[in-house]
Amino acid sequence: MSKIARRKFIQLSAVAAAGCFVAPARQSQAGELPRLSPDDAMAAAMKYTEDASTVDPATRNNPAEVQDCANCALVQGNDGDAWRPCQIFPGKVVAAAGWCSVWAPKA
Ligand code: SF4
């Protein structure tokens, strides 16, 4: 293999390898995932709501004053997004303004 052919082969291999990493990441973008419904059986069991302000603080397990999905340790995705993935509900996005009984403070 000539030096030029070898260099071209290495360049194409690098592009192909990069493509393997880009495609899965694109599939998991929050904008492409369905929103979690509060009526979902698992969501209902966790008392999930899309509006944390509707939750009586006296009924929460954790005493932290400000609790919503945006400041939960289990939320994923980007700060500022209205809907974000959550480790408890894989394959769905939750409302950043929402809440569920699993809420935990960020470290
Ligand atoms: Fe929201 Fe946290 Fe419950 Fe997920 S675990 S739904 S981010 S409060």
PDB file of C-alpha atoms and ligand atoms in Angstrom:
ATOM      1  CA  MET A   1       0.000   0.000   0.000  1.00  0.00           C
ATOM      2  CA  SER A   2       1.449   3.364  -0.984  1.00  0.00           C
ATOM      3  CA  LYS A   3       1.850   6.163   1.563  1.00  0.00           C
ATOM      4  CA  ILE A   4      -1.001   8.151  -0.042  1.00  0.00           C
ATOM      5  CA  ALA A   5      -3.354   5.141  -0.145  1.00  0.00           C
ATOM      6  CA  ARG A   6      -2.514   4.322   3.478  1.00  0.00           C
ATOM      7  CA  ARG A   7      -3.166   7.946   4.536  1.00  0.00           C
ATOM      8  CA  LYS A   8      -6.521   7.935   2.690  1.00  0.00           C
ATOM      9  CA  PHE A   9      -7.447   4.600   4.313  1.00  0.00           C
ATOM     10  CA  ILE A  10      -6.662   5.989   7.778  1.00  0.00           C
ATOM     11  CA  GLN A  11      -8.687   9.155   7.105  1.00  0.00           C
ATOM     12  CA  LEU A  12     -11.737   7.178   5.916  1.00  0.00           C
ATOM     13  CA  SER A  13     -11.456   4.814   8.886  1.00  0.00           C
ATOM     14  CA  ALA A  14     -11.449   7.771  11.275  1.00  0.00           C
ATOM     15  CA  VAL A  15     -14.573   9.227   9.630  1.00  0.00           C
ATOM     16  CA  ALA A  16     -16.353   5.854   9.771  1.00  0.00           C
ATOM     17  CA  ALA A  17     -15.439   5.412  13.448  1.00  0.00           C
ATOM     18  CA  ALA A  18     -16.692   8.890  14.288  1.00  0.00           C
ATOM     19  CA  GLY A  19     -20.001   8.074  12.593  1.00  0.00           C
ATOM     20  CA  CYS A  20     -20.490   5.118  14.926  1.00  0.00           C
ATOM     21  CA  PHE A  21     -20.377   7.444  17.917  1.00  0.00           C
ATOM     22  CA  VAL A  22     -22.460  10.266  16.455  1.00  0.00           C
ATOM     23  CA  ALA A  23     -25.498   8.197  15.400  1.00  0.00           C
ATOM     24  CA  PRO A  24     -26.414   6.727  18.836  1.00  0.00           C
ATOM     25  CA  ALA A  25     -26.052  10.127  20.509  1.00  0.00           C
ATOM     26  CA  ARG A  26     -28.417  11.698  17.996  1.00  0.00           C
ATOM     27  CA  GLN A  27     -31.067   9.031  18.649  1.00  0.00           C
ATOM     28  CA  SER A  28     -31.114   9.829  22.365  1.00  0.00           C
ATOM     29  CA  GLN A  29     -31.757  13.573  22.053  1.00  0.00           C
ATOM     30  CA  ALA A  30     -34.499  14.687  24.421  1.00  0.00           C
ATOM     31  CA  GLY A  31     -36.485  16.366  21.647  1.00  0.00           C
ATOM     32  CA  GLU A  32     -37.106  13.026  19.986  1.00  0.00           C
ATOM     33  CA  LEU A  33     -38.407  11.228  23.076  1.00  0.00           C
ATOM     34  CA  PRO A  34     -42.111  11.108  24.044  1.00  0.00           C
ATOM     35  CA  ARG A  35     -43.292  13.034  27.099  1.00  0.00           C
ATOM     36  CA  LEU A  36     -44.059  11.037  30.233  1.00  0.00           C
ATOM     37  CA  SER A  37     -47.763  11.098  31.012  1.00  0.00           C
ATOM     38  CA  PRO A  38     -48.807  11.531  34.657  1.00  0.00           C
ATOM     39  CA  ASP A  39     -51.344   8.777  33.869  1.00  0.00           C
ATOM     40  CA  ASP A  40     -48.577   6.282  33.079  1.00  0.00           C
ATOM     41  CA  ALA A  41     -48.771   3.495  35.704  1.00  0.00           C
ATOM     42  CA  MET A  42     -45.162   3.929  36.847  1.00  0.00           C
ATOM     43  CA  ALA A  43     -45.484   7.729  36.852  1.00  0.00           C
ATOM     44  CA  ALA A  44     -48.677   7.562  38.898  1.00  0.00           C
ATOM     45  CA  ALA A  45     -46.998   5.199  41.374  1.00  0.00           C
ATOM     46  CA  MET A  46     -44.231   7.779  41.805  1.00  0.00           C
ATOM     47  CA  LYS A  47     -46.817  10.603  42.104  1.00  0.00           C
ATOM     48  CA  TYR A  48     -45.309  12.305  39.037  1.00  0.00           C
ATOM     49  CA  THR A  49     -46.815  15.645  38.088  1.00  0.00           C
ATOM     50  CA  GLU A  50     -45.864  18.123  35.369  1.00  0.00           C
ATOM     51  CA  ASP A  51     -46.281  21.011  37.853  1.00  0.00           C
ATOM     52  CA  ALA A  52     -44.279  20.757  41.081  1.00  0.00           C
ATOM     53  CA  SER A  53     -46.131  23.758  42.550  1.00  0.00           C
ATOM     54  CA  THR A  54     -49.236  21.597  42.910  1.00  0.00           C
ATOM     55  CA  VAL A  55     -47.492  19.254  45.382  1.00  0.00           C
ATOM     56  CA  ASP A  56     -48.141  19.818  49.084  1.00  0.00           C
ATOM     57  CA  PRO A  57     -44.647  20.096  50.689  1.00  0.00           C
ATOM     58  CA  ALA A  58     -45.965  18.244  53.746  1.00  0.00           C
ATOM     59  CA  THR A  59     -46.450  15.103  51.614  1.00  0.00           C
ATOM     60  CA  ARG A  60     -42.873  15.005  50.302  1.00  0.00           C
ATOM     61  CA  ASN A  61     -40.282  12.574  51.682  1.00  0.00           C
ATOM     62  CA  ASN A  62     -37.432  15.080  51.402  1.00  0.00           C
ATOM     63  CA  PRO A  63     -37.619  18.358  53.345  1.00  0.00           C
ATOM     64  CA  ALA A  64     -35.717  20.449  50.765  1.00  0.00           C
ATOM     65  CA  GLU A  65     -37.717  23.604  50.093  1.00  0.00           C
ATOM     66  CA  VAL A  66     -37.381  23.945  46.304  1.00  0.00           C
ATOM     67  CA  GLN A  67     -38.017  20.680  44.482  1.00  0.00           C
ATOM     68  CA  ASP A  68     -38.634  20.148  40.781  1.00  0.00           C
ATOM     69  CA  CYS A  69     -37.239  17.944  38.039  1.00  0.00           C
ATOM     70  CA  ALA A  70     -34.798  20.655  36.934  1.00  0.00           C
ATOM     71  CA  ASN A  71     -32.936  20.521  40.264  1.00  0.00           C
ATOM     72  CA  CYS A  72     -33.235  16.753  40.821  1.00  0.00           C
ATOM     73  CA  ALA A  73     -30.098  14.608  40.855  1.00  0.00           C
ATOM     74  CA  LEU A  74     -31.735  12.103  38.512  1.00  0.00           C
ATOM     75  CA  VAL A  75     -32.576  14.457  35.656  1.00  0.00           C
ATOM     76  CA  GLN A  76     -30.465  14.351  32.507  1.00  0.00           C
ATOM     77  CA  GLY A  77     -30.129  16.509  29.414  1.00  0.00           C
ATOM     78  CA  ASN A  78     -29.496  20.213  29.268  1.00  0.00           C
ATOM     79  CA  ASP A  79     -30.169  22.914  31.853  1.00  0.00           C
ATOM     80  CA  GLY A  80     -32.885  25.247  30.572  1.00  0.00           C
ATOM     81  CA  ASP A  81     -34.725  22.629  28.483  1.00  0.00           C
ATOM     82  CA  ALA A  82     -38.443  22.419  29.331  1.00  0.00           C
ATOM     83  CA  TRP A  83     -38.483  18.628  28.860  1.00  0.00           C
ATOM     84  CA  ARG A  84     -35.573  16.429  29.902  1.00  0.00           C
ATOM     85  CA  PRO A  85     -34.729  12.719  30.176  1.00  0.00           C
ATOM     86  CA  CYS A  86     -34.828  11.179  33.653  1.00  0.00           C
ATOM     87  CA  GLN A  87     -32.997   8.108  34.949  1.00  0.00           C
ATOM     88  CA  ILE A  88     -36.187   6.801  36.559  1.00  0.00           C
ATOM     89  CA  PHE A  89     -38.233   6.915  33.343  1.00  0.00           C
ATOM     90  CA  PRO A  90     -35.982   5.718  30.490  1.00  0.00           C
ATOM     91  CA  GLY A  91     -37.154   6.454  26.960  1.00  0.00           C
ATOM     92  CA  LYS A  92     -39.321   9.395  28.058  1.00  0.00           C
ATOM     93  CA  VAL A  93     -38.807  13.037  28.971  1.00  0.00           C
ATOM     94  CA  VAL A  94     -40.202  14.724  32.076  1.00  0.00           C
ATOM     95  CA  ALA A  95     -41.233  18.335  32.594  1.00  0.00           C
ATOM     96  CA  ALA A  96     -38.425  20.445  34.072  1.00  0.00           C
ATOM     97  CA  ALA A  97     -41.139  22.082  36.201  1.00  0.00           C
ATOM     98  CA  GLY A  98     -42.419  18.659  37.265  1.00  0.00           C
ATOM     99  CA  TRP A  99     -41.789  16.507  40.303  1.00  0.00           C
ATOM    100  CA  CYS A 100     -42.088  12.934  41.578  1.00  0.00           C
ATOM    101  CA  SER A 101     -41.648  11.217  44.958  1.00  0.00           C
ATOM    102  CA  VAL A 102     -38.171   9.974  43.986  1.00  0.00           C
ATOM    103  CA  TRP A 103     -36.804  13.525  43.892  1.00  0.00           C
ATOM    104  CA  ALA A 104     -33.266  13.751  45.281  1.00  0.00           C
ATOM    105  CA  PRO A 105     -31.000  16.776  45.724  1.00  0.00           C
ATOM    106  CA  LYS A 106     -28.011  17.232  43.440  1.00  0.00           C
ATOM    107  CA  ALA A 107     -24.694  16.621  45.222  1.00  0.00           C
TER     108      ALA A 107
HETATM  109 FE1  SF4 B   1     -38.325  14.519  38.123  1.00  0.00          FE
HETATM  110 FE2  SF4 B   1     -36.327  13.590  39.650  1.00  0.00          FE
HETATM  111 FE3  SF4 B   1     -38.724  12.375  39.658  1.00  0.00          FE
HETATM  112 FE4  SF4 B   1     -37.142  12.216  37.512  1.00  0.00          FE
HETATM  113  S1  SF4 B   1     -36.712  11.382  39.572  1.00  0.00           S
HETATM  114  S2  SF4 B   1     -39.370  12.622  37.497  1.00  0.00           S
HETATM  115  S3  SF4 B   1     -36.194  14.234  37.487  1.00  0.00           S
HETATM  116  S4  SF4 B   1     -38.262  14.479  40.388  1.00  0.00           S
END
